[in-house]
Coordinates of C-alpha atoms in Angstrom, one line a residue:
M462 CA -207.6 -38.2 71.6
L463 CA -210.8 -37.6 73.1
D464 CA -210.6 -39.2 77.1
P465 CA -214.9 -38.7 77.8
R466 CA -215.9 -39.2 80.4
G467 CA -218.6 -41.9 81.3
A468 CA -217.8 -44.2 79.3
Y469 CA -219.0 -47.3 79.5
G470 CA -217.0 -50.5 80.5
A471 CA -213.5 -50.5 78.9
G472 CA -213.9 -47.5 76.6
F473 CA -215.7 -46.8 73.7
V474 CA -215.4 -46.8 69.4
G475 CA -214.7 -43.9 67.1
I476 CA -216.5 -44.2 63.7
N477 CA -215.7 -41.5 61.3
T478 CA -217.2 -40.9 57.6
G479 CA -215.8 -44.4 55.8
E480 CA -215.7 -45.9 58.9
G481 CA -217.8 -48.5 61.2
T482 CA -217.5 -50.5 64.5
P483 CA -216.0 -53.9 64.6
D484 CA -218.1 -57.1 64.3
V485 CA -218.9 -57.3 68.5
E486 CA -221.3 -61.0 69.1
I487 CA -224.3 -61.5 70.0
T488 CA -225.5 -64.5 72.4
I489 CA -229.8 -65.1 71.7
D490 CA -230.8 -67.6 74.0
E491 CA -234.7 -67.7 72.5
P492 CA -236.5 -67.0 69.0
G493 CA -238.1 -63.5 68.9
V494 CA -237.5 -59.6 67.4
Y495 CA -234.9 -57.9 69.5
A496 CA -234.1 -54.1 69.2
I497 CA -230.7 -53.6 69.0
G498 CA -229.3 -49.9 70.1
F499 CA -226.4 -48.1 70.3
R500 CA -224.7 -45.8 73.5
Y501 CA -223.2 -43.2 71.7
A502 CA -221.7 -39.4 72.4
N503 CA -221.6 -37.1 69.6
G504 CA -220.2 -33.4 70.4
E505 CA -219.7 -32.0 66.4
G506 CA -222.6 -29.6 67.1
P507 CA -225.4 -28.1 68.8
V508 CA -229.0 -30.0 68.5
N509 CA -230.6 -28.2 66.7
T510 CA -228.6 -27.4 63.8
E511 CA -225.6 -28.4 61.5
N512 CA -227.2 -31.3 60.2
K513 CA -224.1 -33.9 62.1
A514 CA -225.9 -36.9 62.7
A515 CA -223.7 -39.6 62.3
I516 CA -225.8 -42.0 60.3
R517 CA -224.7 -45.6 59.6
T518 CA -226.0 -49.0 58.7
L519 CA -227.3 -51.9 60.9
M520 CA -225.9 -55.5 59.7
V521 CA -227.0 -58.0 61.0
D522 CA -225.2 -61.4 59.6
G523 CA -223.2 -59.9 57.0
K524 CA -227.2 -58.6 56.6
K525 CA -228.5 -55.2 56.4
A526 CA -230.9 -54.5 59.0
G527 CA -231.8 -50.7 59.1
T528 CA -230.2 -47.2 59.9
V529 CA -229.4 -46.1 62.4
V530 CA -229.2 -42.3 63.3
M531 CA -226.8 -40.8 65.8
P532 CA -227.3 -37.1 66.0
Q533 CA -224.9 -34.3 67.4
R534 CA -225.8 -33.8 71.4
G535 CA -224.0 -30.3 71.7
V536 CA -220.4 -29.7 71.2
N537 CA -218.0 -30.2 71.8
N538 CA -219.7 -32.5 74.5
W539 CA -218.7 -36.0 74.0
E540 CA -219.3 -36.3 77.7
D541 CA -223.4 -36.5 77.4
W542 CA -223.9 -40.9 76.2
G543 CA -227.3 -41.1 74.5
M544 CA -229.0 -43.7 72.9
S545 CA -229.5 -44.5 69.2
N546 CA -232.2 -45.1 68.0
S547 CA -232.7 -48.8 67.9
V548 CA -233.1 -51.4 65.2
Q549 CA -235.9 -54.6 65.6
V550 CA -234.6 -57.5 63.7
E551 CA -235.6 -61.1 63.9
L552 CA -232.9 -63.0 65.8
Q553 CA -233.3 -67.5 66.3
P554 CA -231.2 -69.0 69.2
G555 CA -227.3 -69.0 68.9
K556 CA -224.8 -66.1 67.6
H557 CA -225.2 -63.4 65.8
V558 CA -222.5 -60.7 64.5
V559 CA -223.1 -57.2 65.2
K560 CA -221.7 -53.9 63.3
L561 CA -222.0 -50.9 61.8
E562 CA -220.6 -50.3 58.6
Y563 CA -220.9 -46.7 56.6
L564 CA -222.4 -46.6 53.4
P565 CA -223.3 -44.1 50.9
E566 CA -227.1 -44.1 52.1
D567 CA -225.7 -42.8 55.0
E568 CA -223.8 -39.5 54.0
N569 CA -225.8 -37.0 56.2
M570 CA -226.6 -33.5 54.9
N571 CA -223.4 -32.1 55.9
I572 CA -221.4 -34.5 53.7
K573 CA -217.8 -33.6 55.7
V574 CA -218.5 -34.9 59.2
N575 CA -220.7 -38.1 60.3
S576 CA -219.0 -38.7 64.0
A577 CA -219.5 -40.8 67.5
L578 CA -218.0 -42.4 69.8
V579 CA -219.8 -46.0 69.9
D580 CA -219.4 -47.9 73.8
R581 CA -222.3 -50.5 73.6
V582 CA -224.3 -52.7 72.2
V583 CA -227.7 -53.3 73.3
V584 CA -229.7 -56.1 72.7
D585 CA -233.2 -56.2 74.2
R586 CA -236.4 -58.6 73.1
V587 CA -239.8 -57.1 72.3
R588 CA -241.9 -59.6 71.2

């Protein structure tokens, strides 16, 4: 089992082909457009080759919101944490469920390897 240093909080969730993250409930205080991104580690290969980015569909309240890409950050470099791209979503006040799901359209060019560690959802109001 991986035990990377630098994980935020209590730890991380490992995602692989066919696996997504657990549901995460967020609470929004005021209406607006929010950028949702994920802190991740991906040690599946070098940064410039091998096509082993972890790709997932961001689901908000059960609806597709966009695509999240978590590129590899170096060979066996599971302690190098960074941020995925963020997806902008219009949200109303209240509780919302956020999840990364693996769907057929999330297959990368490597086909077999599509994994990462995810340890934090980051939600920022942009307008």
